[in-house]
PDB file of C-alpha atoms in Angstrom:
ATOM      1  CA  GLY A  15      -0.129  -0.085   0.072  1.00 51.00           C
ATOM      2  CA  TYR A  16       2.999   2.141   0.253  1.00 86.00           C
ATOM      3  CA  LEU A  17       3.527   3.949  -3.297  1.00 94.00           C
ATOM      4  CA  ASP A  18       6.760   5.523  -2.878  1.00 95.00           C
ATOM      5  CA  ALA A  19       8.370   2.345  -1.867  1.00 94.00           C
ATOM      6  CA  ALA A  20       6.856   0.656  -4.882  1.00 95.00           C
ATOM      7  CA  ILE A  21       8.293   3.041  -7.248  1.00 95.00           C
ATOM      8  CA  ARG A  22      11.461   2.792  -5.723  1.00 93.00           C
ATOM      9  CA  GLY A  23      11.285  -1.033  -5.805  1.00 92.00           C
ATOM     10  CA  SER A  24      10.397  -0.539  -9.625  1.00 93.00           C
ATOM     11  CA  ASN A  25      13.210   1.933  -9.910  1.00 93.00           C
ATOM     12  CA  GLY A  26      15.750  -0.986  -9.564  1.00 84.00           C
ATOM     13  CA  PRO A  27      18.642  -1.909  -8.904  1.00 82.00           C
ATOM     14  CA  VAL A  28      17.052  -5.614  -8.084  1.00 81.00           C
ATOM     15  CA  LEU A  29      14.017  -5.072 -10.575  1.00 79.00           C
ATOM     16  CA  ILE A  30      16.051  -3.798 -13.660  1.00 76.00           C
ATOM     17  CA  HIS A  31      13.133  -4.158 -16.463  1.00 79.00           C
ATOM     18  CA  ASP A  32       9.820  -2.374 -17.170  1.00 83.00           C
ATOM     19  CA  ASP A  33       7.697  -3.196 -14.168  1.00 92.00           C
ATOM     20  CA  THR A  34       4.148  -2.588 -13.411  1.00 95.00           C
ATOM     21  CA  ILE A  35       2.828  -1.046 -10.141  1.00 96.00           C
ATOM     22  CA  LEU A  36      -0.803  -2.156  -9.556  1.00 96.00           C
ATOM     23  CA  VAL A  37      -2.400   0.211  -6.959  1.00 96.00           C
ATOM     24  CA  MET A  38      -5.245  -0.829  -4.928  1.00 95.00           C
ATOM     25  CA  ASP A  39      -8.453   1.467  -4.101  1.00 96.00           C
ATOM     26  CA  GLY A  40      -7.267   4.091  -1.895  1.00 95.00           C
ATOM     27  CA  ASP A  41      -5.750   7.328  -1.062  1.00 96.00           C
ATOM     28  CA  PHE A  42      -1.860   8.014  -1.871  1.00 96.00           C
ATOM     29  CA  THR A  43       0.487  10.265  -1.563  1.00 95.00           C
ATOM     30  CA  VAL A  44       3.686  10.055  -3.880  1.00 96.00           C
ATOM     31  CA  ALA A  45       7.149  12.054  -3.694  1.00 95.00           C
ATOM     32  CA  GLU A  46       9.370   9.434  -5.119  1.00 96.00           C
ATOM     33  CA  PRO A  47      10.466  10.356  -8.465  1.00 97.00           C
ATOM     34  CA  ILE A  48       9.983   8.027 -11.463  1.00 97.00           C
ATOM     35  CA  THR A  49      13.380   6.920 -12.956  1.00 95.00           C
ATOM     36  CA  ASP A  50      13.145   3.641 -14.594  1.00 94.00           C
ATOM     37  CA  GLY A  51      10.413   2.774 -17.125  1.00 94.00           C
ATOM     38  CA  VAL A  52       6.934   1.767 -15.592  1.00 96.00           C
ATOM     39  CA  THR A  53       3.530   1.015 -16.031  1.00 97.00           C
ATOM     40  CA  LEU A  54       1.422   2.639 -12.841  1.00 97.00           C
ATOM     41  CA  GLU A  55      -2.235   1.509 -13.236  1.00 97.00           C
ATOM     42  CA  SER A  56      -5.178   1.176 -10.575  1.00 97.00           C
ATOM     43  CA  ALA A  57      -7.000  -1.559 -10.077  1.00 97.00           C
ATOM     44  CA  ASN A  58     -10.654  -0.516 -10.565  1.00 96.00           C
ATOM     45  CA  GLY A  59     -10.320   3.244 -12.129  1.00 96.00           C
ATOM     46  CA  ALA A  60     -10.360   6.719 -11.006  1.00 97.00           C
ATOM     47  CA  CYS A  61     -13.438   6.739  -8.923  1.00 95.00           C
ATOM     48  CA  HIS A  62     -11.777   4.415  -5.954  1.00 97.00           C
ATOM     49  CA  THR A  63      -7.681   5.448  -6.491  1.00 97.00           C
ATOM     50  CA  THR A  64      -6.445   8.846  -5.389  1.00 97.00           C
ATOM     51  CA  ILE A  65      -3.193  10.312  -5.855  1.00 97.00           C
ATOM     52  CA  SER A  66      -1.738  13.356  -3.842  1.00 96.00           C
ATOM     53  CA  GLY A  67       1.619  14.890  -3.900  1.00 95.00           C
ATOM     54  CA  THR A  68       4.146  15.419  -6.878  1.00 95.00           C
ATOM     55  CA  LEU A  69       4.718  12.684  -9.700  1.00 96.00           C
ATOM     56  CA  SER A  70       7.956  13.522 -11.415  1.00 97.00           C
ATOM     57  CA  VAL A  71       8.862  11.747 -14.299  1.00 98.00           C
ATOM     58  CA  ASP A  72      12.591  11.198 -15.054  1.00 97.00           C
ATOM     59  CA  VAL A  73      12.520   8.692 -17.778  1.00 96.00           C
ATOM     60  CA  GLY A  74      10.939   7.690 -20.875  1.00 96.00           C
ATOM     61  CA  GLY A  75       8.857   4.302 -21.172  1.00 96.00           C
ATOM     62  CA  VAL A  76       6.182   5.540 -18.279  1.00 97.00           C
ATOM     63  CA  LEU A  77       2.708   4.703 -18.445  1.00 98.00           C
ATOM     64  CA  ILE A  78       0.045   6.492 -16.089  1.00 98.00           C
ATOM     65  CA  GLY A  79      -3.326   4.933 -16.567  1.00 97.00           C
ATOM     66  CA  ALA A  80      -5.213   3.323 -18.725  1.00 97.00           C
ATOM     67  CA  ILE A  81      -9.007   2.680 -19.417  1.00 96.00           C
ATOM     68  CA  ARG A  82     -10.561   1.395 -16.272  1.00 96.00           C
ATOM     69  CA  ARG A  83      -7.098   1.803 -14.610  1.00 97.00           C
ATOM     70  CA  GLY A  84      -7.082   5.345 -14.130  1.00 98.00           C
ATOM     71  CA  PHE A  85      -6.496   7.584 -11.138  1.00 98.00           C
ATOM     72  CA  GLU A  86      -7.720  10.742  -9.727  1.00 98.00           C
ATOM     73  CA  ILE A  87      -4.794  13.137  -9.517  1.00 98.00           C
ATOM     74  CA  HIS A  88      -4.635  15.760  -7.194  1.00 97.00           C
ATOM     75  CA  GLY A  89      -0.649  16.916  -7.473  1.00 95.00           C
ATOM     76  CA  ALA A  90       1.366  18.130 -10.391  1.00 97.00           C
ATOM     77  CA  ILE A  91       2.738  15.752 -12.972  1.00 98.00           C
ATOM     78  CA  GLY A  92       5.895  16.588 -14.187  1.00 98.00           C
ATOM     79  CA  VAL A  93       8.421  15.589 -17.402  1.00 98.00           C
ATOM     80  CA  SER A  94      11.810  15.997 -16.535  1.00 97.00           C
ATOM     81  CA  ALA A  95      14.452  18.013 -18.856  1.00 97.00           C
ATOM     82  CA  GLY A  96      15.963  15.626 -21.308  1.00 96.00           C
ATOM     83  CA  VAL A  97      13.444  12.825 -21.211  1.00 97.00           C
ATOM     84  CA  ASP A  98      12.027  11.733 -24.330  1.00 97.00           C
ATOM     85  CA  ALA A  99       8.231  12.695 -23.707  1.00 97.00           C
ATOM     86  CA  SER A 100       7.080  10.975 -26.855  1.00 97.00           C
ATOM     87  CA  THR A 101       7.418   7.685 -24.659  1.00 97.00           C
ATOM     88  CA  ILE A 102       5.295   8.727 -21.794  1.00 98.00           C
ATOM     89  CA  HIS A 103       1.705   8.121 -21.854  1.00 98.00           C
ATOM     90  CA  ILE A 104      -0.830   9.729 -19.390  1.00 98.00           C
ATOM     91  CA  ASN A 105      -4.621   8.367 -20.222  1.00 98.00           C
ATOM     92  CA  TRP A 106      -7.808   7.846 -18.552  1.00 98.00           C
ATOM     93  CA  ASN A 107      -7.181   9.844 -15.068  1.00 98.00           C
ATOM     94  CA  ASP A 108      -9.187  12.462 -13.605  1.00 98.00           C
ATOM     95  CA  ILE A 109      -6.567  15.103 -13.470  1.00 98.00           C
ATOM     96  CA  TYR A 110      -6.916  18.312 -11.346  1.00 97.00           C
ATOM     97  CA  ASP A 111      -3.605  20.114 -11.290  1.00 97.00           C
ATOM     98  CA  VAL A 112      -1.197  21.086 -14.352  1.00 97.00           C
ATOM     99  CA  VAL A 113       0.636  18.647 -16.128  1.00 98.00           C
ATOM    100  CA  THR A 114       4.202  19.922 -17.558  1.00 98.00           C
ATOM    101  CA  ASN A 115       6.474  18.134 -19.879  1.00 98.00           C
ATOM    102  CA  GLY A 116      10.014  19.968 -19.897  1.00 97.00           C
ATOM    103  CA  GLY A 117      11.433  17.019 -22.288  1.00 97.00           C
ATOM    104  CA  THR A 118      11.458  16.418 -25.889  1.00 96.00           C
ATOM    105  CA  GLY A 119       8.985  15.227 -28.175  1.00 96.00           C
ATOM    106  CA  ARG A 120       4.973  15.550 -27.652  1.00 97.00           C
ATOM    107  CA  LEU A 121       3.543  14.243 -24.156  1.00 97.00           C
ATOM    108  CA  ASP A 122       0.375  12.235 -24.853  1.00 97.00           C
ATOM    109  CA  ALA A 123      -1.881  13.234 -22.141  1.00 97.00           C
ATOM    110  CA  THR A 124      -5.504  12.550 -24.051  1.00 97.00           C
ATOM    111  CA  PHE A 125      -8.606  10.978 -22.421  1.00 97.00           C
ATOM    112  CA  ASN A 126      -7.861  12.379 -19.318  1.00 98.00           C
ATOM    113  CA  TYR A 127     -10.694  14.779 -17.369  1.00 98.00           C
ATOM    114  CA  TRP A 128      -9.356  17.672 -16.393  1.00 97.00           C
ATOM    115  CA  GLY A 129     -12.275  19.119 -14.410  1.00 94.00           C
ATOM    116  CA  GLU A 130     -14.695  21.924 -15.141  1.00 91.00           C
ATOM    117  CA  ASP A 131     -12.074  24.304 -15.974  1.00 91.00           C
ATOM    118  CA  GLY A 132     -10.756  22.134 -18.835  1.00 92.00           C
ATOM    119  CA  PRO A 133      -6.857  21.069 -19.629  1.00 95.00           C
ATOM    120  CA  ASP A 134      -3.924  23.136 -17.419  1.00 96.00           C
ATOM    121  CA  THR A 135      -0.588  22.134 -19.113  1.00 97.00           C
ATOM    122  CA  VAL A 136       2.792  23.502 -19.750  1.00 97.00           C
ATOM    123  CA  GLY A 137       4.943  22.623 -22.549  1.00 97.00           C
ATOM    124  CA  PHE A 138       4.222  20.484 -25.750  1.00 97.00           C
ATOM    125  CA  VAL A 139       1.033  18.115 -24.458  1.00 97.00           C
ATOM    126  CA  ASP A 140      -1.070  16.461 -26.424  1.00 97.00           C
ATOM    127  CA  VAL A 141      -4.532  16.687 -24.547  1.00 96.00           C
ATOM    128  CA  HIS A 142      -7.317  16.219 -27.312  1.00 94.00           C
ATOM    129  CA  PRO A 143      -9.236  14.332 -27.081  1.00 95.00           C
ATOM    130  CA  TYR A 144     -10.263  14.899 -23.692  1.00 95.00           C
ATOM    131  CA  LEU A 145     -13.088  13.606 -21.396  1.00 96.00           C
ATOM    132  CA  PRO A 146     -15.912  16.050 -20.292  1.00 96.00           C
ATOM    133  CA  VAL A 147     -17.007  14.087 -17.696  1.00 97.00           C
ATOM    134  CA  PRO A 148     -14.943  12.067 -15.071  1.00 97.00           C
ATOM    135  CA  SER A 149     -13.350   8.860 -16.636  1.00 97.00           C
ATOM    136  CA  CYS A 150     -15.753   6.339 -14.448  1.00 97.00           C
ATOM    137  CA  THR A 151     -18.664   8.276 -15.417  1.00 97.00           C
ATOM    138  CA  LEU A 152     -18.123   8.177 -19.269  1.00 97.00           C
ATOM    139  CA  ILE A 153     -17.026   4.455 -19.022  1.00 97.00           C
ATOM    140  CA  GLY A 154     -20.407   3.965 -17.291  1.00 96.00           C
ATOM    141  CA  TYR A 155     -21.956   5.535 -20.628  1.00 95.00           C
ATOM    142  CA  MET A 156     -19.770   2.980 -22.434  1.00 95.00           C
ATOM    143  CA  ASP A 157     -21.530   0.192 -20.347  1.00 96.00           C
ATOM    144  CA  ASP A 158     -24.531   0.993 -20.282  1.00 94.00           C
ATOM    145  CA  TYR A 159     -25.363   2.123 -24.004  1.00 91.00           C
ATOM    146  CA  GLY A 160     -22.690  -0.069 -26.061  1.00 91.00           C
ATOM    147  CA  PHE A 161     -20.773   3.282 -26.897  1.00 92.00           C
ATOM    148  CA  ARG A 162     -17.305   3.033 -28.417  1.00 91.00           C
ATOM    149  CA  VAL A 163     -15.065   5.693 -26.445  1.00 94.00           C
ATOM    150  CA  MET A 164     -15.566   8.544 -29.224  1.00 91.00           C
ATOM    151  CA  GLU A 165     -19.417   8.093 -29.168  1.00 91.00           C
ATOM    152  CA  ALA A 166     -19.635   7.932 -25.104  1.00 93.00           C
ATOM    153  CA  ILE A 167     -17.710  11.486 -25.184  1.00 94.00           C
ATOM    154  CA  THR A 168     -20.168  12.740 -27.845  1.00 90.00           C
ATOM    155  CA  PHE A 169     -23.171  11.580 -25.773  1.00 92.00           C
ATOM    156  CA  ALA A 170     -21.579  13.353 -22.354  1.00 94.00           C
ATOM    157  CA  ASP A 171     -21.166  16.451 -24.739  1.00 90.00           C
ATOM    158  CA  LEU A 172     -24.881  16.062 -25.312  1.00 89.00           C
ATOM    159  CA  LEU A 173     -26.053  15.592 -21.914  1.00 92.00           C
ATOM    160  CA  LEU A 174     -24.132  18.837 -20.593  1.00 91.00           C
ATOM    161  CA  ARG A 175     -25.828  21.086 -23.456  1.00 86.00           C
ATOM    162  CA  GLY A 176     -28.869  19.994 -22.030  1.00 88.00           C
ATOM    163  CA  LEU A 177     -30.157  17.483 -24.051  1.00 85.00           C
ATOM    164  CA  PRO A 178     -32.439  14.835 -22.384  1.00 90.00           C
ATOM    165  CA  VAL A 179     -30.745  11.001 -22.294  1.00 91.00           C
ATOM    166  CA  GLY A 180     -33.418   9.898 -24.937  1.00 90.00           C
ATOM    167  CA  LYS A 181     -32.555  12.174 -27.632  1.00 90.00           C
ATOM    168  CA  ALA A 182     -28.746  12.182 -26.911  1.00 91.00           C
ATOM    169  CA  GLU A 183     -28.752   8.409 -27.069  1.00 91.00           C
ATOM    170  CA  LEU A 184     -30.514   8.478 -30.139  1.00 92.00           C
ATOM    171  CA  ALA A 185     -28.658  11.046 -32.120  1.00 90.00           C
ATOM    172  CA  ILE A 186     -25.444   8.571 -31.633  1.00 91.00           C
ATOM    173  CA  LEU A 187     -26.926   5.863 -32.845  1.00 90.00           C
ATOM    174  CA  LEU A 188     -28.238   7.554 -36.185  1.00 91.00           C
ATOM    175  CA  MET A 189     -24.583   9.247 -36.778  1.00 90.00           C
ATOM    176  CA  GLU A 190     -23.141   6.155 -36.161  1.00 88.00           C
ATOM    177  CA  ALA A 191     -25.485   3.786 -38.238  1.00 90.00           C
ATOM    178  CA  TYR A 192     -25.834   6.453 -40.957  1.00 91.00           C
ATOM    179  CA  GLY A 193     -23.142   8.786 -41.145  1.00 89.00           C
ATOM    180  CA  LEU A 194     -25.209  11.752 -40.419  1.00 89.00           C
ATOM    181  CA  GLU A 195     -23.909  15.058 -39.054  1.00 88.00           C
ATOM    182  CA  PHE A 196     -24.938  15.649 -35.474  1.00 85.00           C
ATOM    183  CA  ASP A 197     -26.895  18.845 -36.941  1.00 86.00           C
ATOM    184  CA  ASP A 198     -28.471  16.454 -39.255  1.00 89.00           C
ATOM    185  CA  ALA A 199     -29.448  13.506 -36.537  1.00 88.00           C
ATOM    186  CA  MET A 200     -30.878  16.480 -34.102  1.00 87.00           C
ATOM    187  CA  GLY A 201     -32.768  17.680 -36.679  1.00 87.00           C
ATOM    188  CA  LEU A 202     -34.805  14.611 -37.677  1.00 88.00           C
ATOM    189  CA  VAL A 203     -35.175  14.001 -33.742  1.00 87.00           C
ATOM    190  CA  LYS A 204     -36.698  17.309 -33.195  1.00 85.00           C
ATOM    191  CA  GLU A 205     -39.142  17.324 -36.421  1.00 86.00           C
ATOM    192  CA  TYR A 206     -40.644  13.777 -35.998  1.00 84.00           C
ATOM    193  CA  GLY A 207     -40.176  13.120 -32.219  1.00 85.00           C
ATOM    194  CA  LEU A 208     -38.163  10.790 -30.518  1.00 87.00           C
ATOM    195  CA  GLY A 209     -40.961   8.173 -30.230  1.00 84.00           C
ATOM    196  CA  LEU A 210     -41.336   7.967 -33.945  1.00 82.00           C
ATOM    197  CA  ALA A 211     -37.462   8.619 -34.779  1.00 88.00           C
ATOM    198  CA  LYS A 212     -36.611   5.531 -32.468  1.00 87.00           C
ATOM    199  CA  ARG A 213     -39.598   2.964 -33.712  1.00 82.00           C
ATOM    200  CA  ALA A 214     -37.767   3.813 -37.106  1.00 84.00           C
ATOM    201  CA  PHE A 215     -34.358   3.469 -36.031  1.00 89.00           C
ATOM    202  CA  HIS A 216     -35.129   0.357 -34.857  1.00 86.00           C
ATOM    203  CA  THR A 217     -37.110  -1.040 -37.945  1.00 80.00           C
ATOM    204  CA  ALA A 218     -35.090   0.051 -40.526  1.00 84.00           C
ATOM    205  CA  ASP A 219     -31.832  -1.276 -42.128  1.00 86.00           C
ATOM    206  CA  THR A 220     -30.821   1.302 -44.211  1.00 88.00           C
ATOM    207  CA  LEU A 221     -30.856   5.062 -43.992  1.00 88.00           C
ATOM    208  CA  GLU A 222     -33.259   4.984 -47.078  1.00 83.00           C
ATOM    209  CA  GLU A 223     -35.611   2.747 -45.412  1.00 81.00           C
ATOM    210  CA  PHE A 224     -35.161   4.966 -41.973  1.00 87.00           C
ATOM    211  CA  LEU A 225     -36.394   8.029 -44.262  1.00 84.00           C
ATOM    212  CA  VAL A 226     -39.391   6.471 -45.437  1.00 79.00           C
ATOM    213  CA  LEU A 227     -40.377   5.094 -42.280  1.00 78.00           C
ATOM    214  CA  LEU A 228     -39.639   8.356 -40.746  1.00 82.00           C
ATOM    215  CA  THR A 229     -41.772  10.652 -43.250  1.00 80.00           C
ATOM    216  CA  GLY A 230     -44.123   7.870 -44.104  1.00 77.00           C
ATOM    217  CA  TYR A 231     -45.308   6.256 -47.270  1.00 78.00           C
ATOM    218  CA  LYS A 232     -47.452   8.870 -49.595  1.00 75.00           C
ATOM    219  CA  LYS A 233     -50.807   7.650 -50.204  1.00 74.00           C
ATOM    220  CA  SER A 234     -51.456   7.898 -53.908  1.00 66.00           C
ATOM    221  CA  GLY A 235     -54.827   5.912 -54.011  1.00 57.00           C
ATOM    222  CA  GLY A 236     -58.023   6.597 -52.707  1.00 50.00           C
ATOM    223  CA  GLY A 237     -60.875   4.279 -51.226  1.00 47.00           C
ATOM    224  CA  GLY A 238     -60.581   2.084 -48.272  1.00 49.00           C
ATOM    225  CA  GLY A 239     -62.999   0.556 -46.337  1.00 47.00           C
ATOM    226  CA  GLY A 240     -65.618   0.685 -48.948  1.00 48.00           C
ATOM    227  CA  GLY A 241     -65.721   4.335 -48.714  1.00 46.00           C
ATOM    228  CA  ALA A 242     -64.989   7.268 -50.972  1.00 42.00           C
ATOM    229  CA  ALA A 243     -61.620   8.471 -51.987  1.00 40.00           C
ATOM    230  CA  ASP A 244     -61.992  11.155 -49.522  1.00 41.00           C
ATOM    231  CA  GLY A 245     -62.636   8.618 -46.555  1.00 41.00           C
ATOM    232  CA  GLY A 246     -66.637   9.425 -46.697  1.00 43.00           C
ATOM    233  CA  GLN A 247     -68.966   6.526 -45.740  1.00 54.00           C
ATOM    234  CA  GLY A 248     -69.953   3.483 -47.644  1.00 84.00           C
ATOM    235  CA  THR A 249     -73.378   1.471 -47.542  1.00 90.00           C
ATOM    236  CA  TYR A 250     -73.675  -2.073 -48.489  1.00 93.00           C
ATOM    237  CA  THR A 251     -75.951  -4.882 -47.624  1.00 93.00           C
ATOM    238  CA  ILE A 252     -74.915  -7.825 -45.121  1.00 93.00           C
ATOM    239  CA  GLY A 253     -73.185 -10.579 -46.819  1.00 93.00           C
ATOM    240  CA  SER A 254     -71.714  -8.948 -49.622  1.00 92.00           C
ATOM    241  CA  PRO A 255     -67.893  -8.213 -50.346  1.00 92.00           C
ATOM    242  CA  VAL A 256     -66.330  -4.669 -48.886  1.00 92.00           C
ATOM    243  CA  PRO A 257     -63.457  -3.933 -51.063  1.00 92.00           C
ATOM    244  CA  LEU A 258     -60.803  -2.687 -49.038  1.00 91.00           C
ATOM    245  CA  PHE A 259     -57.704  -0.641 -50.819  1.00 90.00           C
ATOM    246  CA  ILE A 260     -55.089   1.597 -50.231  1.00 90.00           C
ATOM    247  CA  ALA A 261     -52.220   2.528 -52.849  1.00 90.00           C
ATOM    248  CA  LEU A 262     -48.921   3.885 -51.459  1.00 89.00           C
ATOM    249  CA  ALA A 263     -45.841   5.913 -52.908  1.00 85.00           C
ATOM    250  CA  ASP A 264     -42.275   6.229 -51.915  1.00 81.00           C
ATOM    251  CA  PRO A 265     -42.312   9.807 -50.583  1.00 77.00           C
ATOM    252  CA  PHE A 266     -39.356  10.435 -52.015  1.00 74.00           C
ATOM    253  CA  THR A 267     -39.362   9.419 -55.566  1.00 79.00           C
ATOM    254  CA  GLY A 268     -42.781   8.892 -55.995  1.00 80.00           C
ATOM    255  CA  GLU A 269     -42.658   5.332 -57.020  1.00 85.00           C
ATOM    256  CA  PRO A 270     -45.103   3.066 -56.113  1.00 88.00           C
ATOM    257  CA  VAL A 271     -44.487   1.309 -52.677  1.00 87.00           C
ATOM    258  CA  THR A 272     -45.453  -2.880 -53.625  1.00 90.00           C
ATOM    259  CA  ASP A 273     -43.233  -4.179 -50.286  1.00 87.00           C
ATOM    260  CA  ALA A 274     -45.123  -2.777 -47.579  1.00 86.00           C
ATOM    261  CA  ILE A 275     -47.090  -4.492 -44.631  1.00 88.00           C
ATOM    262  CA  VAL A 276     -50.441  -3.433 -45.142  1.00 91.00           C
ATOM    263  CA  SER A 277     -53.002  -4.909 -42.311  1.00 92.00           C
ATOM    264  CA  PHE A 278     -56.852  -4.149 -41.820  1.00 92.00           C
ATOM    265  CA  THR A 279     -58.842  -4.208 -38.591  1.00 92.00           C
ATOM    266  CA  VAL A 280     -62.616  -3.740 -38.433  1.00 93.00           C
ATOM    267  CA  THR A 281     -64.347  -2.561 -35.146  1.00 92.00           C
ATOM    268  CA  ARG A 282     -67.989  -1.474 -34.214  1.00 89.00           C
ATOM    269  CA  MET A 283     -69.080   0.204 -30.696  1.00 81.00           C
ATOM    270  CA  LEU A 284     -71.257  -1.797 -28.718  1.00 82.00           C
ATOM    271  CA  ALA A 285     -74.148  -0.258 -26.410  1.00 76.00           C
ATOM    272  CA  GLY A 286     -72.359   1.149 -23.467  1.00 73.00           C
ATOM    273  CA  GLY A 287     -69.200   2.642 -25.697  1.00 72.00           C
ATOM    274  CA  THR A 288     -67.141  -0.691 -25.582  1.00 78.00           C
ATOM    275  CA  PRO A 289     -65.494  -1.440 -29.156  1.00 80.00           C
ATOM    276  CA  GLU A 290     -65.873  -5.015 -30.229  1.00 87.00           C
ATOM    277  CA  PHE A 291     -63.193  -6.354 -32.437  1.00 88.00           C
ATOM    278  CA  VAL A 292     -64.989  -7.879 -35.784  1.00 91.00           C
ATOM    279  CA  SER A 293     -62.322  -8.916 -38.147  1.00 91.00           C
ATOM    280  CA  PHE A 294     -58.645  -8.423 -38.831  1.00 91.00           C
ATOM    281  CA  GLY A 295     -56.316  -9.575 -41.809  1.00 92.00           C
ATOM    282  CA  VAL A 296     -53.566  -8.198 -44.448  1.00 94.00           C
ATOM    283  CA  LEU A 297     -54.014  -6.749 -47.724  1.00 94.00           C
ATOM    284  CA  ALA A 298     -52.010  -7.981 -50.783  1.00 93.00           C
ATOM    285  CA  TYR A 299     -50.389  -5.888 -53.460  1.00 93.00           C
ATOM    286  CA  ASP A 300     -52.484  -6.210 -56.372  1.00 93.00           C
ATOM    287  CA  ALA A 301     -50.228  -5.292 -59.641  1.00 92.00           C
ATOM    288  CA  THR A 302     -53.085  -4.647 -61.779  1.00 91.00           C
ATOM    289  CA  ALA A 303     -55.074  -2.076 -59.438  1.00 89.00           C
ATOM    290  CA  GLY A 304     -51.631  -0.763 -58.190  1.00 90.00           C
ATOM    291  CA  GLY A 305     -52.061  -0.913 -54.507  1.00 91.00           C
ATOM    292  CA  TYR A 306     -53.128  -3.487 -51.669  1.00 92.00           C
ATOM    293  CA  SER A 307     -56.754  -5.005 -51.591  1.00 92.00           C
ATOM    294  CA  PHE A 308     -58.787  -7.021 -49.784  1.00 93.00           C
ATOM    295  CA  SER A 309     -62.531  -8.309 -50.277  1.00 92.00           C
ATOM    296  CA  LEU A 310     -63.839  -8.295 -46.692  1.00 92.00           C
ATOM    297  CA  ASP A 311     -66.526 -10.918 -46.349  1.00 93.00           C
ATOM    298  CA  THR A 312     -69.679  -9.673 -44.240  1.00 93.00           C
ATOM    299  CA  THR A 313     -71.794 -12.464 -44.017  1.00 93.00           C
ATOM    300  CA  GLY A 314     -72.758 -13.173 -40.924  1.00 92.00           C
ATOM    301  CA  PHE A 315     -72.158  -9.061 -39.762  1.00 93.00           C
ATOM    302  CA  ALA A 316     -74.658  -7.800 -37.323  1.00 91.00           C
ATOM    303  CA  PRO A 317     -76.544  -4.186 -39.217  1.00 91.00           C
ATOM    304  CA  GLY A 318     -74.879  -1.023 -37.911  1.00 89.00           C
ATOM    305  CA  GLU A 319     -71.987   1.204 -38.325  1.00 89.00           C
ATOM    306  CA  TYR A 320     -68.202  -0.241 -38.636  1.00 91.00           C
ATOM    307  CA  THR A 321     -64.978   1.166 -38.609  1.00 90.00           C
ATOM    308  CA  VAL A 322     -62.046   0.003 -40.688  1.00 91.00           C
ATOM    309  CA  TRP A 323     -58.551   0.602 -39.847  1.00 89.00           C
ATOM    310  CA  ILE A 324     -55.907   0.276 -42.483  1.00 91.00           C
ATOM    311  CA  GLY A 325     -52.262   0.637 -41.329  1.00 87.00           C
ATOM    312  CA  THR A 326     -48.954   0.614 -43.039  1.00 85.00           C
ATOM    313  CA  ASP A 327     -45.622  -0.764 -41.390  1.00 78.00           C
ATOM    314  CA  ASP A 328     -44.497   2.798 -41.243  1.00 72.00           C
ATOM    315  CA  GLY A 329     -46.920   3.130 -38.271  1.00 68.00           C
ATOM    316  CA  ARG A 330     -49.478   5.225 -39.954  1.00 74.00           C
ATOM    317  CA  PHE A 331     -52.909   4.166 -40.524  1.00 78.00           C
ATOM    318  CA  VAL A 332     -56.002   5.309 -42.431  1.00 84.00           C
ATOM    319  CA  GLU A 333     -59.681   5.242 -40.919  1.00 84.00           C
ATOM    320  CA  TYR A 334     -63.018   4.517 -42.766  1.00 83.00           C
ATOM    321  CA  GLU A 335     -66.539   4.335 -41.734  1.00 88.00           C
ATOM    322  CA  ILE A 336     -69.187   1.448 -43.341  1.00 91.00           C
ATOM    323  CA  VAL A 337     -72.792   0.933 -42.699  1.00 92.00           C
ATOM    324  CA  LEU A 338     -74.331  -2.827 -43.131  1.00 93.00           C
ATOM    325  CA  VAL A 339     -77.660  -3.115 -43.968  1.00 93.00           C
ATOM    326  CA  GLU A 340     -80.351  -6.139 -43.878  1.00 90.00           C
TER     327      GLU A 340
END
């Protein structure tokens, strides 16, 4: 548990090669300079392991922290003069003090959290990308949502901007799946709503399918439920067939849609306002008619008014009223 003693042991002379110091959970203070190549990492990440004091790196070949293996550091980190800083890597830590590169070459200090004020460095220090939230929080986003590192960073940025979690998550998924820019992804979510956009994303396999599901098929033909093209009421004798029909077109190209899933449901309202499901089924595409059709057999139906719902797999539906008489 004594970090200075561990660093002295790693410096030599007995342990002459590059060693690894694994620091268990707790708070540690360090003053011993690092004079031999070493990997310094925590057992369970920055949210469990804190280092105070001064970390002086007097040699190359040093790694401080790694993903899930970083530290919360409340002391200065300095690379001494003449040291090849390009061989030193400081990553996945929560750093609350200055990092100074007094050596030669670029010091890698990427993927660290630097507090709310951002990075504080002296000399040639590479800090981008840096974590917008503490490392354990960001790793939690990766675990909870299945994000890769850069996706989790973007997600964290969106939450800091005040975006709700659901919208931020969907925006990341759209950007990753379809190569959309952030503004385009968020524009679609805002315009069509989170629920519809999420449903379209989880249904579609391609960007084109997603956009079709998002905007909806264009209704290009009238009729349906035996009514008129404008959805007016139709009257039929019980036992006679009622033609159900709808024609769909791609909202972007205007071409007929021939592979949609179109279903129907017939209901009527009983006394007391209770709905009764009477019939349901699927409309098949009729190339000759140029749309989806079904002949509804009304044999055995009771006289009265019925509602016909014709729904498509883009989540939308049309509604018609029919009247059956003796």
